[in-house]
PDB file of C-alpha atoms in Angstrom:
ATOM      1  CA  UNK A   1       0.416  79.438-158.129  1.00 87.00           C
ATOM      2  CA  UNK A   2       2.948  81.541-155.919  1.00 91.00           C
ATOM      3  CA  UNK A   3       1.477  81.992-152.761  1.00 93.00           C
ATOM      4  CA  UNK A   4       2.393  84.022-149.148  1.00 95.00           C
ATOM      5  CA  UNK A   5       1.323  82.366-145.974  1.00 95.00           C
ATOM      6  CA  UNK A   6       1.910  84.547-143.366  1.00 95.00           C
ATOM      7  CA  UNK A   7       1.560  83.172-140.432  1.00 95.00           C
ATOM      8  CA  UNK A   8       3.398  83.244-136.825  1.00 92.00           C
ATOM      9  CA  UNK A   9       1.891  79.732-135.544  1.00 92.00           C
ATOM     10  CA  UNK A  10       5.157  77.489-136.860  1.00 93.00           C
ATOM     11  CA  UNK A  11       2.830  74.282-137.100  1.00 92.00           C
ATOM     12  CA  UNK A  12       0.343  76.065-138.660  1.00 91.00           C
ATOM     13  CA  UNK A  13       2.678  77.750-141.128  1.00 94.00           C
ATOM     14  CA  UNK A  14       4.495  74.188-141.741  1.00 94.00           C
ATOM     15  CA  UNK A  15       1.068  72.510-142.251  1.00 93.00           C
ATOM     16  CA  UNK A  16      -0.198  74.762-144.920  1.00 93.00           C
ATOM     17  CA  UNK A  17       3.035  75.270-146.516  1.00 94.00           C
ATOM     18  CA  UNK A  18       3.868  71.681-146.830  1.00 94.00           C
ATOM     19  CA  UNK A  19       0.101  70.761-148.324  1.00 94.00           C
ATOM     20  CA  UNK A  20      -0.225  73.061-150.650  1.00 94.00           C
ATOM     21  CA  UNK A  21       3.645  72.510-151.986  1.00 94.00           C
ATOM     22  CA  UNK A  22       2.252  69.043-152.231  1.00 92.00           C
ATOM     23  CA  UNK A  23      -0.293  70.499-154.922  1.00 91.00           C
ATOM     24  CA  UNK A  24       2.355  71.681-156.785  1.00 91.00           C
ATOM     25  CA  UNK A  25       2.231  75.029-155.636  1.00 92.00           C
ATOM     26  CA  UNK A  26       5.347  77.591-154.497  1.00 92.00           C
ATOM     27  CA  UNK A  27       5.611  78.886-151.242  1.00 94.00           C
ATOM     28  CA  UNK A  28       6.785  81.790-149.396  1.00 94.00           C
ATOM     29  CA  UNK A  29       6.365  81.744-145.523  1.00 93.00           C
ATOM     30  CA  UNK A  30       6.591  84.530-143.458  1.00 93.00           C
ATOM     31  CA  UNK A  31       6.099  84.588-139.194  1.00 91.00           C
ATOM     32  CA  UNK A  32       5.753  88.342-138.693  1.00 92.00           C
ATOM     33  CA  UNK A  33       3.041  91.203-140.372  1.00 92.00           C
ATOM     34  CA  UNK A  34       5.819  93.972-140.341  1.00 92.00           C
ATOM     35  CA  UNK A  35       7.957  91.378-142.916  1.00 92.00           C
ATOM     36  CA  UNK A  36       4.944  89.578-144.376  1.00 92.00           C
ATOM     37  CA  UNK A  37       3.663  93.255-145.682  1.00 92.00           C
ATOM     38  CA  UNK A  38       7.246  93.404-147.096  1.00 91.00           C
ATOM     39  CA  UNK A  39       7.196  90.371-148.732  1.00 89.00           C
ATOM     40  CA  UNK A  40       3.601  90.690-150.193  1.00 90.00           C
ATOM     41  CA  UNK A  41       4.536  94.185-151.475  1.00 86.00           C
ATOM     42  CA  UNK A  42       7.369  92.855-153.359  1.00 80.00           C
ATOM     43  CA  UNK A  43       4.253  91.197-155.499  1.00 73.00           C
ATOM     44  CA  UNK A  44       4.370  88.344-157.778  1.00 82.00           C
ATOM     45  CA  UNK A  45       1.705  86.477-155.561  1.00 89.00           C
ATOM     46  CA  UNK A  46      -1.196  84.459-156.933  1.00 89.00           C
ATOM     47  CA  UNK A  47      -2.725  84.600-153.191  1.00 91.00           C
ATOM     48  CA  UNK A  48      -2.153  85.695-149.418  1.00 94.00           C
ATOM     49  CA  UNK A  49      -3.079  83.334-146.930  1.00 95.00           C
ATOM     50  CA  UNK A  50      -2.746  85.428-143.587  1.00 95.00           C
ATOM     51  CA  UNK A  51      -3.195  85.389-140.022  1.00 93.00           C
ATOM     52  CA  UNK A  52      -5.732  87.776-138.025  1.00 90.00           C
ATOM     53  CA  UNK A  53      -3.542  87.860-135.258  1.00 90.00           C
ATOM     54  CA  UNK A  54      -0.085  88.553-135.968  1.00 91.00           C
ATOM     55  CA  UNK A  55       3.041  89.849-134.116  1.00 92.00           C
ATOM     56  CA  UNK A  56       4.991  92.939-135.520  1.00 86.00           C
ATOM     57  CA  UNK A  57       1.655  93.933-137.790  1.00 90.00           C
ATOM     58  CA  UNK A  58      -2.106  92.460-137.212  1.00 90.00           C
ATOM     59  CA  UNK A  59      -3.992  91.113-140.488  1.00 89.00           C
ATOM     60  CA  UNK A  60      -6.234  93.479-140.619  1.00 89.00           C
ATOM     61  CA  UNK A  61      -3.369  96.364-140.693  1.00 90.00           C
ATOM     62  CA  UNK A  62      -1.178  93.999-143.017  1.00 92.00           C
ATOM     63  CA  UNK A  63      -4.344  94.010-145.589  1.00 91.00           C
ATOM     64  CA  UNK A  64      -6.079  97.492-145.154  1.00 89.00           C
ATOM     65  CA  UNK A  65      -1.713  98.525-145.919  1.00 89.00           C
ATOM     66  CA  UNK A  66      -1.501  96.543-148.911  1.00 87.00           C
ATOM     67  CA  UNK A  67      -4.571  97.837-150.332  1.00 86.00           C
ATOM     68  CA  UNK A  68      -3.675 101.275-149.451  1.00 85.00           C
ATOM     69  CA  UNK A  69      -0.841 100.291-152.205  1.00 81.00           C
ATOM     70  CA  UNK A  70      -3.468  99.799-154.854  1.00 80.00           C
ATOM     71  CA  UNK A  71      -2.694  95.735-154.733  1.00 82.00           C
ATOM     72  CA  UNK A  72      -5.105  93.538-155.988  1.00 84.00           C
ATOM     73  CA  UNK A  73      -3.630  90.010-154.639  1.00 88.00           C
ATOM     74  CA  UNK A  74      -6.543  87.865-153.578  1.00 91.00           C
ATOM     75  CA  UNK A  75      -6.312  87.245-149.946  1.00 92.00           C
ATOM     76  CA  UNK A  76      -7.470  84.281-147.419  1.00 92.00           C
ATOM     77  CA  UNK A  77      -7.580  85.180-143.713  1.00 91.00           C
ATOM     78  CA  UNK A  78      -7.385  82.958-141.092  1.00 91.00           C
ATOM     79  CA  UNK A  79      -8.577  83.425-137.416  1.00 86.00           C
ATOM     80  CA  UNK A  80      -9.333  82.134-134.476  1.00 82.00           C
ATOM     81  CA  UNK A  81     -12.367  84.028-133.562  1.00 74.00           C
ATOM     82  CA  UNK A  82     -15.883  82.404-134.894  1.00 66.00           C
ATOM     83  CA  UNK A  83     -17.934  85.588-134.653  1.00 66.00           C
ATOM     84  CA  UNK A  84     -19.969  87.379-137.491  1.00 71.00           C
ATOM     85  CA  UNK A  85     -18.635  90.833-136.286  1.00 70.00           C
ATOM     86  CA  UNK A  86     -14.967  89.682-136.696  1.00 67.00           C
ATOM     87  CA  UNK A  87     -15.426  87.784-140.181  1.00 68.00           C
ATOM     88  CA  UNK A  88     -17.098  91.388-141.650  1.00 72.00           C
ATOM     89  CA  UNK A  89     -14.156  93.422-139.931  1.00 75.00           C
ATOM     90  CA  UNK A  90     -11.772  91.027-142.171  1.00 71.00           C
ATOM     91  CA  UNK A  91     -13.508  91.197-144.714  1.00 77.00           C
ATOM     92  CA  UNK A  92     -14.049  95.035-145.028  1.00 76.00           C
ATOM     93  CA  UNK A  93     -10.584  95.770-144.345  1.00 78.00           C
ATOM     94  CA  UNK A  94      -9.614  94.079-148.125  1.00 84.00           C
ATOM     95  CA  UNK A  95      -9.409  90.387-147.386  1.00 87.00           C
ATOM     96  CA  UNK A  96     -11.632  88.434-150.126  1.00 87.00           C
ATOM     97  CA  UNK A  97     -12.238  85.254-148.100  1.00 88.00           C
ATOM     98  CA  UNK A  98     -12.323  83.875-144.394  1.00 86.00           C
ATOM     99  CA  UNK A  99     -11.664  81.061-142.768  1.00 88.00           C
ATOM    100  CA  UNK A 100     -12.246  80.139-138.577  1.00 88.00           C
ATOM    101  CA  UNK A 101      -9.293  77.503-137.482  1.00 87.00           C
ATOM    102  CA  UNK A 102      -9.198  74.319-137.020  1.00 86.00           C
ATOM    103  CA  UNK A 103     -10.089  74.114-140.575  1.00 88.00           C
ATOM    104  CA  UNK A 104      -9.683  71.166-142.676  1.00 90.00           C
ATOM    105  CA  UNK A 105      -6.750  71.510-145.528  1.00 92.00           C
ATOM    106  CA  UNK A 106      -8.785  70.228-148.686  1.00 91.00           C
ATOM    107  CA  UNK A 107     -11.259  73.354-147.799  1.00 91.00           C
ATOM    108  CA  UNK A 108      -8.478  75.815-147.586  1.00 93.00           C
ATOM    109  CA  UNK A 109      -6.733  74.409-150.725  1.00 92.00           C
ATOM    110  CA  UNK A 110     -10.199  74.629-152.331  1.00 91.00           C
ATOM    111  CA  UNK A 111     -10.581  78.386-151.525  1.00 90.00           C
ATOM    112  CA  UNK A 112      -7.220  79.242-152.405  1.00 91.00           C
ATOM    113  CA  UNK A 113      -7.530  77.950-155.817  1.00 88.00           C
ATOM    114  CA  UNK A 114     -11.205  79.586-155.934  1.00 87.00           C
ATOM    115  CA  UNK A 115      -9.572  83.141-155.274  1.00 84.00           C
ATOM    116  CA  UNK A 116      -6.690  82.299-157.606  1.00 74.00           C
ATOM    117  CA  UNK A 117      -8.414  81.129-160.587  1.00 68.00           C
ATOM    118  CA  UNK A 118      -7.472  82.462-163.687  1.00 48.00           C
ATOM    119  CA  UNK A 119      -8.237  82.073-167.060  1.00 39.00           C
ATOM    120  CA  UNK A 120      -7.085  78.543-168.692  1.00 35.00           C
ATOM    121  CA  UNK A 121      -5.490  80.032-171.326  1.00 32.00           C
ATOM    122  CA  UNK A 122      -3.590  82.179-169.140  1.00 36.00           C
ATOM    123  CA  UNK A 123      -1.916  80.012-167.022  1.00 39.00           C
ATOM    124  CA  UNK A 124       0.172  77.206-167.820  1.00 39.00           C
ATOM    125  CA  UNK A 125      -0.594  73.561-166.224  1.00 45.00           C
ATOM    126  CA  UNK A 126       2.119  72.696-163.161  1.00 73.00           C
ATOM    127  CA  UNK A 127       3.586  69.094-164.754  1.00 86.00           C
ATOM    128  CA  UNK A 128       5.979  66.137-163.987  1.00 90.00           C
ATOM    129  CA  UNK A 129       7.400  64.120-166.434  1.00 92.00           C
ATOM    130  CA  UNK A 130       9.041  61.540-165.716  1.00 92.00           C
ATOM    131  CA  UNK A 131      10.475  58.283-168.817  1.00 91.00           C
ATOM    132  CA  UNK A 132       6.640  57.877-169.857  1.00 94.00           C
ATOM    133  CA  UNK A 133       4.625  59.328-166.997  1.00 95.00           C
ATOM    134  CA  UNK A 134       3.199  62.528-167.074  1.00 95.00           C
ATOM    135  CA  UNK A 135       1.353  64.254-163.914  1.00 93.00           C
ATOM    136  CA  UNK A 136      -0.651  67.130-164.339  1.00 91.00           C
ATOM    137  CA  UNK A 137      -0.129  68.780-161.119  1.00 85.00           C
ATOM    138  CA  UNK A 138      -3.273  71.424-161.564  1.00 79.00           C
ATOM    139  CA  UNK A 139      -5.441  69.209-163.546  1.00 82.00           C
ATOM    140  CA  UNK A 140      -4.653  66.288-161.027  1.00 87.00           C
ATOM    141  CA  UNK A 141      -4.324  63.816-164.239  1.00 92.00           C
ATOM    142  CA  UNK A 142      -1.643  61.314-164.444  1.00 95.00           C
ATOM    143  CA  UNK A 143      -0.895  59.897-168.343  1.00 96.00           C
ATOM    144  CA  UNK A 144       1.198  56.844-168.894  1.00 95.00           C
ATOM    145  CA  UNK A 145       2.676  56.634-172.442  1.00 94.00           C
ATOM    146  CA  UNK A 146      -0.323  58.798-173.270  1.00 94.00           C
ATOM    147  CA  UNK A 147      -2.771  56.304-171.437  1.00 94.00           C
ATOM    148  CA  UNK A 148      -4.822  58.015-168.767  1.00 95.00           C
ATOM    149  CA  UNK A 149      -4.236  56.584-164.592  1.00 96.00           C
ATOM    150  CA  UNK A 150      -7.051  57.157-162.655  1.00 95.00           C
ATOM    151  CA  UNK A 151      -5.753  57.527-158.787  1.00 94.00           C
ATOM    152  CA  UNK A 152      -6.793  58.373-155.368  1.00 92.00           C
ATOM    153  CA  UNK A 153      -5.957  61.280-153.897  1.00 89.00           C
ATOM    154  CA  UNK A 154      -3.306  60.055-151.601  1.00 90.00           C
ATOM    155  CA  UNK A 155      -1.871  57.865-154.762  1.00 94.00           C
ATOM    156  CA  UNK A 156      -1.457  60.932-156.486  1.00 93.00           C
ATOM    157  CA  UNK A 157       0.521  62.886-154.236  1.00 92.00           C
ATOM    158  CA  UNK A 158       2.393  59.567-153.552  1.00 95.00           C
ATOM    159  CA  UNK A 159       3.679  59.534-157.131  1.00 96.00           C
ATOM    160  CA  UNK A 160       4.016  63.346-157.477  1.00 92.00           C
ATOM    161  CA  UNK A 161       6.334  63.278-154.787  1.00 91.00           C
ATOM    162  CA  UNK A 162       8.240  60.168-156.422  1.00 94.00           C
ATOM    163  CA  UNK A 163       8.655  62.170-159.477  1.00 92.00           C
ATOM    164  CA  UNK A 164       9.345  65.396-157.346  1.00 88.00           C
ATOM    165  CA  UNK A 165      12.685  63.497-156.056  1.00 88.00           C
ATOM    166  CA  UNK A 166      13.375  61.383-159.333  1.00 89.00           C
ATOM    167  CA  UNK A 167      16.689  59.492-158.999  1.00 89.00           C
ATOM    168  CA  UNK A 168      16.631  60.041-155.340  1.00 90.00           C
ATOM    169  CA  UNK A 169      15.495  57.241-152.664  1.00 92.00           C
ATOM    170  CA  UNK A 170      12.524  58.273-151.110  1.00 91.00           C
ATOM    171  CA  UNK A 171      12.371  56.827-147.406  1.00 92.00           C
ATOM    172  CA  UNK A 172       9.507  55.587-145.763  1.00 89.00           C
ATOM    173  CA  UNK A 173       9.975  58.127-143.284  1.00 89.00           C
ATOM    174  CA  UNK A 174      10.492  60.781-145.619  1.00 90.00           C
ATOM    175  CA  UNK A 175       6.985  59.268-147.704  1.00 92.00           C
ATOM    176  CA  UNK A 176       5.235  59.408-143.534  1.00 89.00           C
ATOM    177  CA  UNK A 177       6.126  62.856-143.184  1.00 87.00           C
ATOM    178  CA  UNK A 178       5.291  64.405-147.106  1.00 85.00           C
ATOM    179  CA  UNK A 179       2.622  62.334-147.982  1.00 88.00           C
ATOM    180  CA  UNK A 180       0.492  62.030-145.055  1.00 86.00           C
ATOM    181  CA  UNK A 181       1.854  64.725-142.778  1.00 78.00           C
ATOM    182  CA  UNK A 182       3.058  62.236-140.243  1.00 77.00           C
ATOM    183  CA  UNK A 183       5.848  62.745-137.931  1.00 69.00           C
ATOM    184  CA  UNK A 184       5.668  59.526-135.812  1.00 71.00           C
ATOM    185  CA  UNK A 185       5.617  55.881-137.779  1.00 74.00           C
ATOM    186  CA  UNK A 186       2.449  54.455-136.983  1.00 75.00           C
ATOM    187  CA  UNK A 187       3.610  51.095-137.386  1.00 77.00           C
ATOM    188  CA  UNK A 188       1.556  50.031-140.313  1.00 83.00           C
ATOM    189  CA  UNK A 189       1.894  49.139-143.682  1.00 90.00           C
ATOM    190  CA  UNK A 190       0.402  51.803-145.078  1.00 92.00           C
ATOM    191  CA  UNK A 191       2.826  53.421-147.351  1.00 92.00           C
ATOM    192  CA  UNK A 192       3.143  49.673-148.274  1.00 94.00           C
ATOM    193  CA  UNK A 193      -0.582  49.642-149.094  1.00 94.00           C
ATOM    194  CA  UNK A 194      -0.554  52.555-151.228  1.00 95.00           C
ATOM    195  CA  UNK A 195       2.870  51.992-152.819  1.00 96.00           C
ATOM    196  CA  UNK A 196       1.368  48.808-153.971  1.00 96.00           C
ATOM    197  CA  UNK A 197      -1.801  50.529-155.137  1.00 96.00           C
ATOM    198  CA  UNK A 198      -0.482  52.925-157.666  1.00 96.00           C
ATOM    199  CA  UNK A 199       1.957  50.087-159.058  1.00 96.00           C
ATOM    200  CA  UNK A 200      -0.964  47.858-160.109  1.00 96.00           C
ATOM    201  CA  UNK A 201      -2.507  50.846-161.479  1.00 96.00           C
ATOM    202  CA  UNK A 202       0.837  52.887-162.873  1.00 95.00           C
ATOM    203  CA  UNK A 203       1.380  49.483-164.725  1.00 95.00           C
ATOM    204  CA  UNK A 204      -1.850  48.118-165.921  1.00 95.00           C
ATOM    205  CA  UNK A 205      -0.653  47.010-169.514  1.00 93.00           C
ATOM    206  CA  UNK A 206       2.892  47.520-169.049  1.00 94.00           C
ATOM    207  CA  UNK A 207       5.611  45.172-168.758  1.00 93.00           C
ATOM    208  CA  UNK A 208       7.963  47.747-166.567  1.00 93.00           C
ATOM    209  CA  UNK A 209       7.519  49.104-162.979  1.00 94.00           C
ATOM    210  CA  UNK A 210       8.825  52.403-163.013  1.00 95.00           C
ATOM    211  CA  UNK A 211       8.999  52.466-159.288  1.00 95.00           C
ATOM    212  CA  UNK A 212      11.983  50.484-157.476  1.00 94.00           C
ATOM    213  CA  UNK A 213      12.298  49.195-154.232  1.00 94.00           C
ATOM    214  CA  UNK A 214      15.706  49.692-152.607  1.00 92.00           C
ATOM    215  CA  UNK A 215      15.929  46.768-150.441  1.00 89.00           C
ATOM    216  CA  UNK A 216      16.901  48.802-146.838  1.00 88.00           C
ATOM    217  CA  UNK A 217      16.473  51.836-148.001  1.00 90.00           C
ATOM    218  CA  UNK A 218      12.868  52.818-149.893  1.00 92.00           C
ATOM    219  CA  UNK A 219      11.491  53.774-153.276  1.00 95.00           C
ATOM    220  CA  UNK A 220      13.081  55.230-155.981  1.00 94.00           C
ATOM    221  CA  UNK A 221      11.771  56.436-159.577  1.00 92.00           C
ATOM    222  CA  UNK A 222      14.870  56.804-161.991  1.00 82.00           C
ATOM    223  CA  UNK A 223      15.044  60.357-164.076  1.00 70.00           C
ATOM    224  CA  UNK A 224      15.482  59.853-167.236  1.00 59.00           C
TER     225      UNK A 224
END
């Protein structure tokens, strides 16, 4: 899906942007209303994800304006502001879906694909392929020479970034910060954990690893 956050909170913005790109999903980020009613006129959205309270142009104003336009685009606001009166205000000025911050990101993921479902025959499956692996980025299936992996979800996104960055060494820094959102090391093992994890399942009745360690450096799957 090609989805608009618009959204003037920079962690915020940063937070959803980077989770749902994990999903496989492209992004367009925008700060202000005035230029996020620019952007989501230019259409080609699946979805809006978008602030009640914005600078430039509220939410409310940014929907009721695209509307005006005779645009369709499913939208998911966001606010602040846990009140009945405010969620029916949102939702009678065009938005098709609320949500009160602090939410958690597997319900907003969840909603967004809810209000941009279409059709399986309309849309084509998101996929990696890397040598003999296969990930199914909106199915969330992983094949191995045709041989179905069964992962966690952390284990998933841990390959589907691997494959993401094929022929490229993946730092454990860079695997913190993608794969669990971290920006600090918190001096465990745990991309260690999981890295070992997926290899005993990734290779289950093969005689190759796909994955390489770089001694020094981090993790690597070769393209190709």
């Amino acid at each position: 899906m090609r989805i608009l956050i618009v959204e003037d909170d920079a962690d915020t913005n940063r937070f959803v942007a980077r989770g749902l790109t994990e999903l496989g999903h492209q992004i367009v980020a925008s700060g202000d209303g005035r230029d996020g009613l620019f952007q989501a006129t230019e259409g080609g959205f699946d979805a809006l994800v978008v602030d009640r309270m914005l600078p430039g142009l509220d939410g409310l104003a940014l929907v009721k304006a695209l509307r005006a336009t005779g645009d369709t685009t499913p939208v998911l606001m966001l606010t602040a502001i846990d009140g009945i009166a405010d969620r029916v205000e949102g939702l009678e000025s065009g938005a098709d879906d609320y949500l009160v911050k602090p939410f958690a990101f597997s319900e907003l993921a969840a909603r967004v694909m809810a209000l941009g479902r279409r059709p399986a025959a309309s849309v084509a499956p998101a996929r990696l392929a890397v040598g003999d692996i296969v990930v199914d980025l909106d199915r969330r299936t992983v094949l191995r020479a045709g041989r179905r992996v069964v992962l966690q979800p952390r284990e998933f996104v841990l390959l589907a970034e691997l494959m993401r960055n094929a022929g490229r060494i993946m730092t454990r820094t860079m695997l913190l910060e993608r794969v669990w959102d971290f920006d600090f090391d918190p001096k465990t093992n745990i991309v260690e954990t999981h890295l070992s994890r997926l290899r005993s399942k990734l290779n289950a009745g093969f005689d190759t690893d796909p994955i390489e360690t770089v001694r020094g450096a981090g993790y690597m799957i070769r393209g190709g």
